Tab-separated table of N, CA and C and ligand atoms in Angstrom:
chain	number	residue	atom	x	y	z
U	1	MET	N	136.133	90.123	143.209
U	1	MET	CA	135.306	91.571	143.424
U	1	MET	C	133.918	91.167	143.821
U	2	ASP	N	133.602	91.966	144.771
U	2	ASP	CA	132.274	91.816	145.635
U	2	ASP	C	131.151	92.658	144.886
U	3	GLY	N	131.262	92.617	143.647
U	3	GLY	CA	129.974	93.127	143.020
U	3	GLY	C	130.711	94.747	143.009
U	4	ILE	N	129.806	95.687	141.788
U	4	ILE	CA	130.266	96.769	141.346
U	4	ILE	C	129.291	97.764	142.359
U	5	GLN	N	129.796	98.684	142.985
U	5	GLN	CA	129.052	99.565	143.921
U	5	GLN	C	129.158	100.565	143.562
U	6	PHE	N	128.247	101.450	143.259
U	6	PHE	CA	128.156	102.461	143.085
U	6	PHE	C	126.708	103.505	143.563
U	7	CYS	N	126.698	104.723	143.438
U	7	CYS	CA	125.510	105.273	144.079
U	7	CYS	C	124.688	105.773	142.635
U	8	LEU	N	123.173	105.487	142.399
U	8	LEU	CA	122.570	105.496	141.536
U	8	LEU	C	121.167	106.671	141.898
U	9	ASN	N	121.417	107.851	141.467
U	9	ASN	CA	120.439	108.783	141.874
U	9	ASN	C	120.284	108.839	143.340
U	10	GLY	N	121.384	108.916	143.958
U	10	GLY	CA	121.264	109.079	145.427
U	10	GLY	C	121.166	107.688	146.335
U	11	THR	N	121.046	106.625	145.593
U	11	THR	CA	121.050	105.387	146.625
U	11	THR	C	122.084	104.515	146.247
U	12	GLU	N	122.800	104.191	147.097
U	12	GLU	CA	123.820	103.189	146.902
U	12	GLU	C	123.422	101.765	146.133
U	13	VAL	N	124.011	101.354	145.483
U	13	VAL	CA	123.550	100.049	144.843
U	13	VAL	C	124.701	99.313	144.645
U	14	ILE	N	124.821	97.628	144.625
U	14	ILE	CA	125.881	96.964	144.046
U	14	ILE	C	125.319	96.192	142.805
U	15	TYR	N	125.913	96.249	142.008
U	15	TYR	CA	125.639	95.322	140.734
U	15	TYR	C	126.578	94.212	140.471
U	16	GLU	N	125.789	93.014	140.523
U	16	GLU	CA	126.652	91.666	140.807
U	16	GLU	C	126.928	91.118	139.348
U	17	GLY	N	126.673	91.869	138.244
U	17	GLY	CA	126.961	91.378	136.852
U	17	GLY	C	128.361	91.356	136.620
U	18	SER	N	128.756	91.397	135.087
U	18	SER	CA	130.102	91.301	134.821
U	18	SER	C	130.567	92.717	134.699
U	19	ALA	N	132.068	92.922	135.065
U	19	ALA	CA	132.219	94.173	134.845
U	19	ALA	C	132.656	94.863	133.432
U	20	ALA	N	132.267	93.813	132.545
U	20	ALA	CA	132.443	94.091	131.021
U	20	ALA	C	130.964	94.563	130.689
U	21	ASP	N	129.955	94.207	131.394
U	21	ASP	CA	128.688	94.766	130.727
U	21	ASP	C	128.565	96.367	130.594
U	22	ARG	N	127.473	97.054	129.724
U	22	ARG	CA	127.837	98.179	129.448
U	22	ARG	C	126.925	99.043	130.462
U	23	LEU	N	126.969	99.993	130.809
U	23	LEU	CA	125.991	100.962	131.765
U	23	LEU	C	125.088	100.909	131.353
U	24	LEU	N	124.754	101.372	130.142
U	24	LEU	CA	123.450	101.730	129.418
U	24	LEU	C	122.466	100.348	129.565
U	25	ASP	N	123.011	99.340	129.164
U	25	ASP	CA	122.071	98.008	129.194
U	25	ASP	C	121.718	98.088	130.911
U	26	VAL	N	122.946	98.098	131.842
U	26	VAL	CA	122.696	97.917	133.492
U	26	VAL	C	121.435	98.583	133.879
U	27	LEU	N	121.530	99.901	133.065
U	27	LEU	CA	120.780	101.113	133.664
U	27	LEU	C	119.407	100.407	133.547
U	28	ARG	N	118.908	100.450	132.224
U	28	ARG	CA	117.947	100.142	131.476
U	28	ARG	C	117.249	98.446	132.376
U	29	ASP	N	118.010	97.732	131.888
U	29	ASP	CA	117.225	96.254	132.084
U	29	ASP	C	117.636	95.857	133.657
U	30	THR	N	118.342	96.513	134.439
U	30	THR	CA	118.712	95.948	135.894
U	30	THR	C	117.917	96.824	136.799
U	31	TYR	N	117.925	98.097	136.305
U	31	TYR	CA	117.492	99.087	137.451
U	31	TYR	C	116.298	99.904	136.817
U	32	ARG	N	115.784	99.677	135.615
U	32	ARG	CA	114.684	100.216	134.787
U	32	ARG	C	114.528	101.489	134.903
U	33	MET	N	115.781	102.374	134.721
U	33	MET	CA	115.855	103.547	134.372
U	33	MET	C	115.656	103.586	132.536
U	34	THR	N	114.507	103.940	132.528
U	34	THR	CA	113.866	103.798	131.257
U	34	THR	C	114.015	105.267	130.264
U	35	SER	N	114.505	106.108	131.039
U	35	SER	CA	114.656	107.623	130.369
U	35	SER	C	116.125	107.476	129.599
U	36	VAL	N	116.847	106.446	130.190
U	36	VAL	CA	118.155	106.360	129.254
U	36	VAL	C	117.836	105.549	128.192
U	37	LYS	N	118.033	106.030	126.895
U	37	LYS	CA	117.629	105.562	125.710
U	37	LYS	C	118.892	104.833	125.032
U	38	CYS	N	118.375	103.717	124.137
U	38	CYS	CA	119.312	103.171	123.367
U	38	CYS	C	119.215	103.623	122.075
U	39	GLY	N	120.106	104.705	121.395
U	39	GLY	CA	120.193	104.829	119.787
U	39	GLY	C	120.891	104.031	119.122
U	40	CYS	N	122.034	104.622	119.161
U	40	CYS	CA	123.568	103.700	118.209
U	40	CYS	C	123.922	102.752	119.236
U	41	LYS	N	124.160	102.806	120.178
U	41	LYS	CA	125.160	101.879	120.924
U	41	LYS	C	126.696	102.259	120.680
U	42	GLU	N	126.838	103.234	119.968
U	42	GLU	CA	128.001	103.184	119.339
U	42	GLU	C	128.900	104.776	119.889
U	43	GLY	N	128.319	105.426	120.940
U	43	GLY	CA	128.784	106.662	121.185
U	43	GLY	C	128.565	108.009	120.153
U	44	GLU	N	127.514	107.787	119.289
U	44	GLU	CA	127.332	109.089	118.277
U	44	GLU	C	126.068	109.663	118.343
U	45	CYS	N	125.062	109.092	119.257
U	45	CYS	CA	123.655	109.699	119.144
U	45	CYS	C	123.551	110.555	120.585
U	46	GLY	N	123.983	110.024	121.555
U	46	GLY	CA	124.030	110.766	122.669
U	46	GLY	C	122.352	110.557	123.560
U	47	ALA	N	121.674	109.951	123.017
U	47	ALA	CA	120.299	109.314	123.635
U	47	ALA	C	120.612	108.452	125.053
U	48	CYS	N	121.744	107.940	125.228
U	48	CYS	CA	122.040	107.222	126.223
U	48	CYS	C	122.918	108.071	127.594
U	49	SER	N	122.823	109.346	127.241
U	49	SER	CA	123.433	110.324	128.221
U	49	SER	C	123.258	110.008	129.492
U	50	VAL	N	124.078	110.286	130.654
U	50	VAL	CA	124.030	110.218	131.917
U	50	VAL	C	125.071	110.900	132.360
U	51	LEU	N	124.821	111.299	133.630
U	51	LEU	CA	125.693	112.086	134.313
U	51	LEU	C	126.516	111.202	135.385
U	52	MET	N	127.880	111.039	134.953
U	52	MET	CA	128.920	110.080	135.872
U	52	MET	C	129.913	111.207	136.707
U	53	ASP	N	129.821	111.162	137.753
U	53	ASP	CA	130.081	112.039	138.895
U	53	ASP	C	130.303	113.405	138.285
U	54	GLY	N	129.117	113.933	137.932
U	54	GLY	CA	128.769	115.299	137.396
U	54	GLY	C	129.308	115.440	135.696
U	55	ILE	N	129.645	114.497	135.114
U	55	ILE	CA	130.319	114.672	133.800
U	55	ILE	C	129.183	114.007	132.743
U	56	LEU	N	128.978	114.624	131.786
U	56	LEU	CA	128.110	113.863	130.969
U	56	LEU	C	128.963	112.758	130.036
U	57	VAL	N	128.201	111.518	130.137
U	57	VAL	CA	128.926	110.563	129.290
U	57	VAL	C	127.924	109.616	128.675
U	58	ASN	N	128.287	109.017	127.720
U	58	ASN	CA	127.437	107.989	126.791
U	58	ASN	C	127.560	106.559	127.615
U	59	SER	N	126.527	106.469	128.127
U	59	SER	CA	126.278	105.266	128.794
U	59	SER	C	126.736	104.076	128.064
U	60	CYS	N	126.316	103.925	126.760
U	60	CYS	CA	126.716	102.839	125.844
U	60	CYS	C	128.322	102.592	125.830
U	61	CYS	N	129.106	103.571	126.250
U	61	CYS	CA	130.522	103.445	126.047
U	61	CYS	C	131.205	103.160	127.376
U	62	VAL	N	130.282	103.120	128.337
U	62	VAL	CA	131.235	102.992	129.837
U	62	VAL	C	130.913	101.549	130.165
U	63	ALA	N	131.844	100.799	130.466
U	63	ALA	CA	131.779	99.339	131.183
U	63	ALA	C	131.675	99.565	132.555
U	64	MET	N	130.734	98.512	132.967
U	64	MET	CA	130.551	98.526	134.631
U	64	MET	C	131.719	98.564	135.304
U	65	GLY	N	132.777	98.031	134.907
U	65	GLY	CA	134.172	98.035	135.567
U	65	GLY	C	134.688	99.406	136.120
U	66	ALA	N	134.000	100.498	135.393
U	66	ALA	CA	134.686	101.554	135.369
U	66	ALA	C	133.552	102.615	136.357
U	67	VAL	N	132.467	102.071	136.572
U	67	VAL	CA	131.482	102.368	137.356
U	67	VAL	C	131.839	102.335	138.818
U	68	ASP	N	132.379	101.400	139.136
U	68	ASP	CA	132.719	101.437	140.588
U	68	ASP	C	133.009	102.669	141.245
U	69	GLY	N	132.603	102.731	142.600
U	69	GLY	CA	132.464	104.177	143.174
U	69	GLY	C	132.320	105.098	142.767
U	70	SER	N	131.308	105.208	141.684
U	70	SER	CA	131.158	106.919	141.077
U	70	SER	C	129.520	106.937	141.256
U	71	ASP	N	129.173	108.130	140.827
U	71	ASP	CA	127.821	108.602	141.487
U	71	ASP	C	127.370	108.686	140.004
U	72	ILE	N	126.093	108.274	139.615
U	72	ILE	CA	125.610	108.108	138.247
U	72	ILE	C	124.400	108.763	138.514
U	73	THR	N	123.745	109.800	137.667
U	73	THR	CA	122.297	110.368	137.514
U	73	THR	C	122.035	110.353	136.225
U	74	THR	N	120.670	109.973	136.302
U	74	THR	CA	119.816	109.737	135.328
U	74	THR	C	118.564	110.921	135.272
U	75	LEU	N	117.997	110.767	134.180
U	75	LEU	CA	117.071	111.975	134.234
U	75	LEU	C	115.802	111.597	135.558
U	76	GLU	N	115.824	110.081	135.797
U	76	GLU	CA	114.697	110.011	136.942
U	76	GLU	C	115.406	110.543	138.227
U	77	GLY	N	116.463	110.776	138.646
U	77	GLY	CA	117.148	111.206	139.556
U	77	GLY	C	116.901	112.835	139.373
U	78	PHE	N	117.421	113.470	138.402
U	78	PHE	CA	117.497	114.924	138.159
U	78	PHE	C	116.393	115.279	138.389
U	79	ARG	N	115.123	114.662	137.930
U	79	ARG	CA	113.946	115.479	137.851
U	79	ARG	C	113.638	115.487	139.052
U	80	GLN	N	114.309	115.279	140.354
U	80	GLN	CA	113.599	115.825	141.513
U	80	GLN	C	114.206	117.247	141.746
U	81	THR	N	115.051	117.740	141.003
U	81	THR	CA	115.612	118.825	141.305
U	81	THR	C	114.749	120.318	140.847
U	82	GLU	N	115.350	121.248	141.468
U	82	GLU	CA	114.612	122.540	140.879
U	82	GLU	C	114.979	122.889	139.698
U	83	ARG	N	116.310	122.583	139.205
U	83	ARG	CA	117.273	123.221	137.881
U	83	ARG	C	116.150	121.920	136.925
U	84	PHE	N	115.641	121.023	137.347
U	84	PHE	CA	115.006	120.035	136.289
U	84	PHE	C	113.694	120.996	135.884
U	85	GLU	N	112.939	121.595	136.830
U	85	GLU	CA	111.779	122.160	136.938
U	85	GLU	C	112.049	123.360	135.754
U	86	VAL	N	113.179	124.188	136.124
U	86	VAL	CA	113.594	125.370	135.342
U	86	VAL	C	113.761	124.856	133.754
U	87	LEU	N	114.478	123.838	133.747
U	87	LEU	CA	114.513	123.309	132.397
U	87	LEU	C	113.719	122.644	131.621
U	88	SER	N	112.586	121.928	132.405
U	88	SER	CA	111.623	121.229	131.868
U	88	SER	C	110.527	122.347	131.449
U	89	ASN	N	110.074	123.490	131.944
U	89	ASN	CA	109.141	124.440	131.562
U	89	ASN	C	109.859	125.160	130.700
U	90	ALA	N	111.353	125.561	130.387
U	90	ALA	CA	111.744	126.325	129.445
U	90	ALA	C	111.512	125.353	128.088
U	91	PHE	N	111.623	123.968	128.126
U	91	PHE	CA	111.601	123.156	127.071
U	91	PHE	C	110.040	123.415	126.363
U	92	GLY	N	109.124	123.415	127.343
U	92	GLY	CA	107.773	123.174	127.344
U	92	GLY	C	107.355	124.637	126.696
U	93	GLU	N	107.603	125.620	127.198
U	93	GLU	CA	107.396	127.145	126.643
U	93	GLU	C	107.866	127.260	125.177
U	94	VAL	N	108.785	126.689	124.697
U	94	VAL	CA	109.149	126.862	123.100
U	94	VAL	C	109.016	125.884	122.424
U	95	SER	N	108.235	124.948	122.939
U	95	SER	CA	107.946	123.643	122.162
U	95	SER	C	109.249	122.965	121.608
U	96	ALA	N	110.225	122.525	122.580
U	96	ALA	CA	111.396	122.079	122.099
U	96	ALA	C	111.518	120.498	122.317
U	97	VAL	N	110.237	120.132	122.162
U	97	VAL	CA	110.185	118.472	122.712
U	97	VAL	C	109.081	118.196	121.325
U	98	GLN	N	109.249	117.468	120.654
U	98	GLN	CA	108.530	116.588	119.698
U	98	GLN	C	108.478	115.468	119.944
U	99	CYS	N	108.989	114.236	119.317
U	99	CYS	CA	108.869	112.854	119.675
U	99	CYS	C	109.665	112.654	120.944
U	100	GLY	N	110.438	113.255	121.533
U	100	GLY	CA	110.800	113.014	123.091
U	100	GLY	C	112.044	112.199	123.150
U	101	PHE	N	112.347	111.635	122.067
U	101	PHE	CA	113.396	110.310	122.369
U	101	PHE	C	114.822	111.078	122.610
U	102	CYS	N	115.148	112.206	122.300
U	102	CYS	CA	116.516	112.830	122.502
U	102	CYS	C	116.383	113.439	123.926
U	103	ILE	N	115.341	113.657	124.601
U	103	ILE	CA	114.996	115.058	125.559
U	103	ILE	C	115.875	114.397	126.574
U	104	PRO	N	115.634	113.119	127.334
U	104	PRO	CA	116.214	112.927	128.455
U	104	PRO	C	118.027	113.434	128.175
U	105	GLY	N	118.481	113.006	127.297
U	105	GLY	CA	119.765	113.096	127.182
U	105	GLY	C	120.370	114.734	126.773
U	106	MET	N	119.431	115.286	126.005
U	106	MET	CA	119.608	117.039	125.803
U	106	MET	C	119.468	117.471	127.335
U	107	VAL	N	118.716	117.278	127.983
U	107	VAL	CA	118.417	117.887	129.518
U	107	VAL	C	119.432	117.605	130.437
U	108	LEU	N	119.979	116.404	130.245
U	108	LEU	CA	121.329	116.281	131.134
U	108	LEU	C	122.289	116.954	130.357
U	109	ALA	N	122.569	116.975	129.107
U	109	ALA	CA	123.639	117.685	128.619
U	109	ALA	C	123.571	119.304	129.245
U	110	ALA	N	122.540	119.717	128.976
U	110	ALA	CA	121.986	121.320	129.459
U	110	ALA	C	122.504	121.329	130.999
U	111	GLU	N	121.906	120.463	131.723
U	111	GLU	CA	122.551	120.605	132.942
U	111	GLU	C	123.963	120.351	133.100
U	112	ALA	N	124.778	119.557	132.474
U	112	ALA	CA	126.235	119.567	132.658
U	112	ALA	C	127.218	121.110	131.938
U	113	LEU	N	126.227	121.500	131.110
U	113	LEU	CA	126.611	122.756	130.295
U	113	LEU	C	126.485	123.592	131.299
U	114	LEU	N	125.368	123.963	131.850
U	114	LEU	CA	125.130	124.880	132.769
U	114	LEU	C	125.901	125.024	133.921
U	115	ARG	N	126.101	123.855	134.321
U	115	ARG	CA	126.857	123.767	135.752
U	115	ARG	C	128.097	124.243	135.410
U	116	LYS	N	128.784	124.010	134.094
U	116	LYS	CA	130.146	124.185	133.779
U	116	LYS	C	130.261	126.016	133.288
U	117	THR	N	129.138	126.416	132.778
U	117	THR	CA	128.748	127.551	131.897
U	117	THR	C	127.562	128.163	132.228
U	118	PRO	N	127.237	128.658	133.592
U	118	PRO	CA	125.804	129.172	133.949
U	118	PRO	C	125.070	130.329	132.944
U	119	HIS	N	126.067	130.931	131.920
U	119	HIS	CA	125.571	132.053	131.344
U	119	HIS	C	126.271	131.772	130.074
U	120	PRO	N	125.473	130.690	129.270
U	120	PRO	CA	126.455	130.262	127.768
U	120	PRO	C	126.098	131.260	126.781
U	121	THR	N	127.234	131.555	125.985
U	121	THR	CA	126.438	132.054	124.649
U	121	THR	C	125.448	130.694	123.723
U	122	GLU	N	125.143	131.260	122.892
U	122	GLU	CA	124.618	130.305	122.069
U	122	GLU	C	125.632	129.459	121.533
U	123	GLU	N	126.704	129.825	120.913
U	123	GLU	CA	127.398	129.135	120.408
U	123	GLU	C	128.105	128.092	121.527
U	124	GLU	N	127.989	128.466	122.797
U	124	GLU	CA	128.721	127.300	123.896
U	124	GLU	C	127.541	126.685	123.929
U	125	ILE	N	126.106	126.952	123.747
U	125	ILE	CA	125.041	126.077	124.032
U	125	ILE	C	125.156	125.040	122.868
U	126	ARG	N	125.228	125.265	121.528
U	126	ARG	CA	125.506	124.448	120.591
U	126	ARG	C	126.617	123.534	120.572
U	127	THR	N	127.645	123.734	121.200
U	127	THR	CA	128.806	122.891	121.310
U	127	THR	C	128.582	122.212	122.600
U	128	GLY	N	127.622	122.450	123.348
U	128	GLY	CA	127.242	121.661	124.710
U	128	GLY	C	126.727	120.492	124.110
U	129	LEU	N	125.705	121.062	123.280
U	129	LEU	CA	124.680	119.755	122.874
U	129	LEU	C	125.395	119.006	121.782
U	130	SER	N	126.664	119.240	121.299
U	130	SER	CA	127.109	118.571	119.899
U	130	SER	C	126.864	116.900	120.116
U	131	GLY	N	127.131	116.558	121.029
U	131	GLY	CA	127.105	115.210	121.198
U	131	GLY	C	125.915	114.398	121.087
U	132	ASN	N	124.859	115.144	121.091
U	132	ASN	CA	123.289	114.831	121.354
U	132	ASN	C	122.677	115.134	120.164
U	133	LEU	N	121.872	114.200	119.331
U	133	LEU	CA	121.291	114.118	118.128
U	133	LEU	C	119.895	114.204	118.319
U	134	CYS	N	119.352	115.162	117.705
U	134	CYS	CA	117.857	115.117	117.787
U	134	CYS	C	117.384	115.234	115.987
U	135	ARG	N	116.381	114.148	115.675
U	135	ARG	CA	115.978	113.979	114.437
U	135	ARG	C	114.639	114.818	114.033
U	136	CYS	N	114.180	115.726	115.274
U	136	CYS	CA	112.917	116.494	114.933
U	136	CYS	C	112.977	117.574	114.830
U	137	THR	N	113.616	118.422	115.646
U	137	THR	CA	113.524	120.019	116.208
U	137	THR	C	114.286	120.614	115.269
U	138	GLY	N	115.284	120.119	114.794
U	138	GLY	CA	116.282	121.431	113.983
U	138	GLY	C	117.119	122.000	114.827
U	139	TYR	N	117.037	121.689	116.256
U	139	TYR	CA	117.645	122.114	117.374
U	139	TYR	C	117.502	123.647	117.795
U	140	ASN	N	116.856	124.491	117.054
U	140	ASN	CA	117.020	125.876	117.275
U	140	ASN	C	115.981	126.106	118.492
U	141	SER	N	114.996	125.315	118.571
U	141	SER	CA	114.053	125.503	119.856
U	141	SER	C	114.530	124.896	121.016
U	142	ILE	N	115.301	123.875	120.976
U	142	ILE	CA	116.120	123.197	122.008
U	142	ILE	C	117.002	124.321	122.744
U	143	VAL	N	118.060	124.755	121.697
U	143	VAL	CA	119.028	125.974	122.015
U	143	VAL	C	118.292	127.134	122.593
U	144	ASN	N	117.120	127.586	122.417
U	144	ASN	CA	116.355	128.760	122.913
U	144	ASN	C	115.857	128.357	124.108
U	145	ALA	N	115.635	127.114	124.584
U	145	ALA	CA	114.968	126.398	125.762
U	145	ALA	C	116.092	126.740	126.700
U	146	ILE	N	117.290	126.096	126.310
U	146	ILE	CA	118.312	126.185	127.417
U	146	ILE	C	118.682	127.772	127.551
U	147	ASN	N	118.971	128.600	126.612
U	147	ASN	CA	119.079	129.747	126.837
U	147	ASN	C	118.161	130.717	127.638
U	148	ASN	N	116.872	130.549	127.609
U	148	ASN	CA	115.814	130.893	128.379
U	148	ASN	C	115.999	130.185	129.899
U	149	ALA	N	116.229	129.088	129.895
U	149	ALA	CA	116.560	128.502	131.496
U	149	ALA	C	117.687	128.882	132.233
U	150	ALA	N	118.557	129.194	131.091
U	150	ALA	CA	120.014	130.040	131.805
U	150	ALA	C	119.625	131.403	132.278
U	151	LYS	N	118.272	131.937	131.751
U	151	LYS	CA	118.159	133.359	132.598
U	151	LYS	C	117.292	133.250	133.655
U	152	GLU	N	116.115	131.972	133.485
U	152	GLU	CA	114.964	132.332	134.308
U	152	GLU	C	115.548	131.348	135.555
U	153	GLY	N	116.850	130.559	135.340
U	153	GLY	CA	117.115	129.759	136.748
U	153	GLY	C	118.525	130.579	137.298
U	154	ASN	N	118.557	131.815	137.055
U	154	ASN	CA	119.641	132.619	137.275
U	154	ASN	C	120.103	132.523	138.774
U	155	GLY	N	121.209	131.859	139.037
U	155	GLY	CA	121.729	131.573	140.575
U	155	GLY	C	121.565	129.890	141.107
U	156	LEU	N	120.863	129.407	140.218
U	156	LEU	CA	120.615	127.889	140.610
U	156	LEU	C	121.654	127.069	139.998
U	157	TRP	N	122.393	127.450	138.898
U	157	TRP	CA	123.586	126.943	138.413
U	157	TRP	C	125.011	127.743	138.748
N	1	LIG	S1	123.202	104.727	122.508
N	1	LIG	FE1	124.729	105.630	123.047
N	1	LIG	S2	125.602	107.378	122.113
N	1	LIG	FE2	123.875	106.391	121.037
N	2	LIG	S1	112.501	115.576	119.786
N	2	LIG	FE1	112.479	113.666	118.734
N	2	LIG	S2	114.728	113.330	118.398
N	2	LIG	FE2	114.736	115.033	119.600
């Protein structure tokens, strides 16, 4: 194989390492995408969430061999969008960020949810976030932030 070719935040890259390497490690160590956090490395916490072809995945559970030809978005890429601005403001307005460790994954989970369901119910928001753990906020403020973002960003998703 002549390297693993994929699109990272809009830029074509070729990874020359092993197909068995974890996407999480490659994003952090090779491409310096430090928004991608390492929590459990077992698919349980969602801290390592990224979008793969628009779908939310735990990057600790994705081998590089599966990334060939795909489109990977981390928070570094998503933050260039207007939708990020809406979500970021909404999180700030209701103080939904405490230590911040879970937030990149939460924001990408919100993006994936709102892409699929632009006007979610509270239950749909909670289900959309069910793979992302937060040790600090108790979730209510994050749910409120996403609910507000869905209203304020009407038409963006
Ligand atoms: S580090 Fe990947 S799910 Fe926890
Ligand atoms: S804000 Fe601290 S883990 Fe969520």
